[in-house]
Tab-separated table of C-alpha atoms in Angstrom:
chain	number	residue	atom	x	y	z
A	1	MET	CA	8.425	9.210	-17.265
A	2	VAL	CA	9.651	8.985	-21.240
A	3	THR	CA	13.021	8.871	-21.881
A	4	THR	CA	13.928	9.943	-25.535
A	5	PRO	CA	16.771	7.340	-27.001
A	6	THR	CA	18.313	9.782	-29.542
A	7	CYS	CA	21.690	11.148	-29.825
A	8	LYS	CA	22.332	13.964	-27.446
A	9	LEU	CA	20.779	17.522	-28.554
A	10	THR	CA	22.067	20.528	-26.676
A	11	LEU	CA	20.129	22.647	-24.531
A	12	ALA	CA	19.921	25.293	-27.547
A	13	GLU	CA	18.308	22.917	-29.260
A	14	PHE	CA	16.070	21.305	-26.963
A	15	LEU	CA	14.880	24.810	-26.592
A	16	GLN	CA	13.586	24.864	-30.364
A	17	LEU	CA	12.196	21.851	-29.924
A	18	PRO	CA	7.932	22.182	-29.976
A	19	GLU	CA	6.645	21.894	-26.903
A	20	THR	CA	5.068	18.371	-26.008
A	21	LYS	CA	1.998	17.273	-23.817
A	22	PRO	CA	3.121	16.774	-21.125
A	23	ALA	CA	5.780	18.790	-20.827
A	24	SER	CA	9.323	16.794	-21.424
A	25	GLU	CA	12.558	18.725	-19.257
A	26	TYR	CA	15.916	18.242	-20.836
A	27	ILE	CA	18.475	16.977	-18.069
A	28	ASN	CA	22.070	16.111	-18.677
A	29	GLY	CA	21.856	16.107	-22.622
A	30	GLU	CA	18.814	13.827	-22.550
A	31	ILE	CA	14.788	14.832	-23.311
A	32	ILE	CA	12.743	13.127	-20.737
A	33	GLN	CA	9.158	13.535	-20.604
A	34	LYS	CA	7.054	14.437	-17.264
A	35	PRO	CA	4.145	12.170	-16.576
A	36	MET	CA	0.281	12.248	-17.133
A	37	PRO	CA	-0.757	14.404	-14.566
A	38	GLN	CA	-3.782	12.307	-12.560
A	39	GLY	CA	-6.749	13.571	-10.428
A	40	LYS	CA	-4.408	13.953	-7.310
A	41	HIS	CA	-1.514	15.805	-8.782
A	42	SER	CA	-4.468	17.936	-10.574
A	43	ARG	CA	-6.063	19.140	-7.298
A	44	LEU	CA	-3.191	19.730	-5.285
A	45	GLN	CA	-1.016	21.464	-7.705
A	46	GLY	CA	-4.344	23.851	-8.714
A	47	LYS	CA	-5.075	24.064	-5.266
A	48	THR	CA	-1.408	25.189	-3.920
A	49	VAL	CA	-0.667	27.440	-6.075
A	50	ASN	CA	-4.113	29.824	-5.866
A	51	ALA	CA	-3.517	29.050	-1.817
A	52	ILE	CA	0.158	30.931	-2.781
A	53	ASN	CA	-1.051	33.375	-4.866
A	54	ASN	CA	-4.041	34.264	-2.751
A	55	VAL	CA	-1.742	35.735	0.056
A	56	VAL	CA	1.658	36.627	-1.846
A	57	GLU	CA	0.022	37.853	-5.151
A	58	ASP	CA	-1.747	40.975	-4.072
A	59	ALA	CA	0.706	42.390	-1.764
A	60	LYS	CA	3.927	41.569	-4.456
A	61	ILE	CA	5.554	39.742	-2.743
A	62	ALA	CA	5.747	36.778	-4.999
A	63	LEU	CA	3.794	34.555	-8.099
A	64	ALA	CA	3.491	30.610	-8.051
A	65	PHE	CA	3.394	29.322	-11.818
A	66	PRO	CA	2.325	25.471	-12.077
A	67	GLU	CA	4.239	24.142	-14.962
A	68	LEU	CA	6.286	26.474	-16.001
A	69	ARG	CA	9.834	25.757	-18.252
A	70	CYS	CA	12.869	26.984	-16.194
A	71	THR	CA	15.705	26.801	-17.557
A	72	PHE	CA	19.165	27.557	-15.666
A	73	GLY	CA	22.537	25.653	-14.955
A	74	GLY	CA	22.441	23.750	-18.108
A	75	ARG	CA	18.895	21.957	-17.357
A	76	SER	CA	15.423	23.158	-18.787
A	77	ILE	CA	12.856	21.676	-16.369
A	78	VAL	CA	9.506	22.200	-15.398
A	79	PRO	CA	8.436	21.856	-12.593
A	80	ASP	CA	4.596	21.163	-11.186
A	81	ILE	CA	5.153	24.713	-9.080
A	82	ALA	CA	7.871	27.562	-9.436
A	83	VAL	CA	7.473	30.440	-7.431
A	84	PHE	CA	9.285	33.710	-7.881
A	85	ALA	CA	9.894	36.616	-5.553
A	86	TRP	CA	8.156	39.412	-7.241
A	87	ASP	CA	11.527	41.097	-8.016
A	88	ARG	CA	12.803	38.207	-9.737
A	89	ILE	CA	9.895	37.895	-12.437
A	90	PRO	CA	11.334	38.159	-16.120
A	91	VAL	CA	9.327	41.055	-17.490
A	92	ASP	CA	10.046	42.547	-20.644
A	93	GLU	CA	10.357	46.308	-21.687
A	94	LYS	CA	6.878	46.683	-21.609
A	95	GLY	CA	6.487	45.447	-17.900
A	96	ASN	CA	4.408	42.409	-19.188
A	97	ILE	CA	5.856	38.908	-17.601
A	98	GLU	CA	8.327	37.035	-20.106
A	99	ASN	CA	7.742	34.252	-21.947
A	100	ALA	CA	10.779	32.670	-21.026
A	101	PHE	CA	12.226	32.073	-17.367
A	102	ASN	CA	16.139	31.614	-17.396
A	103	THR	CA	16.336	31.686	-13.865
A	104	HIS	CA	15.834	29.159	-11.109
A	105	PRO	CA	12.603	29.947	-9.065
A	106	ASP	CA	13.033	31.244	-5.493
A	107	TRP	CA	10.464	27.682	-4.503
A	108	THR	CA	10.174	24.772	-6.599
A	109	ILE	CA	7.457	22.231	-5.386
A	110	GLU	CA	6.906	19.052	-6.998
A	111	ILE	CA	4.146	16.300	-6.626
A	112	LEU	CA	4.986	13.045	-7.454
A	113	SER	CA	2.471	11.008	-9.731
A	114	PRO	CA	1.985	7.436	-8.550
A	115	GLU	CA	4.137	5.583	-10.997
A	116	GLN	CA	6.629	8.288	-10.823
A	117	SER	CA	10.154	7.536	-9.300
A	118	ILE	CA	10.961	9.559	-6.214
A	119	ALA	CA	14.751	9.784	-7.869
A	120	LYS	CA	13.591	12.677	-11.115
A	121	PRO	CA	11.433	14.905	-8.987
A	122	THR	CA	14.444	14.760	-6.040
A	123	LYS	CA	16.942	15.350	-8.514
A	124	ASN	CA	15.414	18.693	-9.811
A	125	ILE	CA	14.616	19.799	-6.228
A	126	LEU	CA	18.484	19.313	-5.760
A	127	HIS	CA	19.543	20.986	-9.049
A	128	CYS	CA	17.363	23.844	-8.007
A	129	LEU	CA	18.578	24.507	-4.434
A	130	ASN	CA	22.024	24.130	-5.853
A	131	HIS	CA	21.646	27.077	-8.488
A	132	GLY	CA	20.285	29.329	-6.046
A	133	THR	CA	16.432	27.887	-4.901
A	134	SER	CA	15.872	28.653	-1.131
A	135	LEU	CA	13.393	25.782	-0.456
A	136	GLY	CA	12.205	22.452	-2.241
A	137	TRP	CA	8.816	20.242	-1.170
A	138	LEU	CA	8.609	16.880	-2.389
A	139	ILE	CA	4.693	16.414	-2.079
A	140	ILE	CA	3.770	12.823	-1.990
A	141	PRO	CA	-0.059	12.573	-2.584
A	142	GLU	CA	-0.505	8.634	-2.412
A	143	GLU	CA	0.949	8.599	1.332
A	144	TYR	CA	-0.113	12.071	2.366
A	145	ASN	CA	3.172	12.935	3.680
A	146	ILE	CA	5.655	15.410	2.032
A	147	ILE	CA	9.492	15.825	2.297
A	148	ILE	CA	10.668	19.547	2.466
A	149	TYR	CA	14.320	19.844	0.744
A	150	PRO	CA	15.583	23.331	2.665
A	151	GLN	CA	19.093	25.141	1.202
A	152	ASN	CA	22.075	23.838	2.905
A	153	GLN	CA	20.462	21.691	5.306
A	154	GLN	CA	19.038	18.193	5.931
A	155	PRO	CA	15.420	17.297	4.397
A	156	ILE	CA	12.566	17.522	6.845
A	157	TYR	CA	10.009	14.823	6.344
A	158	LEU	CA	6.855	15.619	7.363
A	159	GLU	CA	3.493	12.933	8.098
A	160	ASN	CA	1.297	14.581	10.880
A	161	GLU	CA	-1.330	16.444	9.817
A	162	THR	CA	-0.927	19.547	12.114
A	163	ASP	CA	2.634	19.626	10.743
A	164	ILE	CA	3.278	23.165	9.792
A	165	LEU	CA	4.950	23.394	6.279
A	166	PRO	CA	7.583	25.682	6.135
A	167	VAL	CA	7.982	28.149	3.371
A	168	PRO	CA	10.695	30.743	2.335
A	169	GLU	CA	11.264	33.633	4.748
A	170	ILE	CA	10.095	36.379	2.174
A	171	MET	CA	6.112	34.486	2.309
A	172	LYS	CA	5.786	33.909	5.943
A	173	GLU	CA	2.581	35.037	5.807
A	174	LEU	CA	1.448	31.679	4.014
A	175	HIS	CA	0.570	29.062	6.532
A	176	LEU	CA	-0.116	25.672	6.149
A	177	THR	CA	-0.620	22.450	7.857
A	178	LEU	CA	-0.199	19.284	6.168
A	179	GLY	CA	-3.735	18.588	6.813
A	180	GLU	CA	-5.013	21.843	4.995
A	181	LEU	CA	-2.491	20.609	1.986
A	182	PHE	CA	-4.618	17.654	1.516
A	183	GLU	CA	-7.770	18.856	2.351
A	184	CYS	CA	-8.310	19.942	-0.909
A	185	LEU	CA	-8.276	16.059	-2.105
A	186	LYS	CA	-11.566	15.437	-0.048
A	187	LEU	CA	-14.660	15.640	-1.656
A	188	LYS	CA	-17.558	16.797	0.761
């Protein structure tokens, strides 16, 4: 994680800057660049987005987006996966998905990178929960576990392969165990 030590910018000024790779986030007046995703992170992100969309997209329940900038509550963050209920996806006058998402996701998923402190993604999840997100996941690939952050409840730590992962109520058709989540990391 790289913090840019410059004079504090406003959120509006930050949003005018060119995008970076990996993405930078605006948190409390500071620009913080996310770590570059590595193998486990990338694989988990792609397979999780597909698993969610395979269940909810055709039924027009929700849509999962990888690396989507979400600007709300004085911050501009880029969750590894942001899931929006279908009726909350911003659209333009033609009915196409907007580029700018100036609202919180309904479900936010962060995947911890090897060198990354658990603090920053946890803070982003808590920020989302404080602004209306119903559920957060913090996936920890190196330990094959996950911390679930339900809104207005204590976090839940899951580490057993048979643990069923909680999902938002509107996506209850999605059934996934911890073992199934991490199965994608094995090359068969």
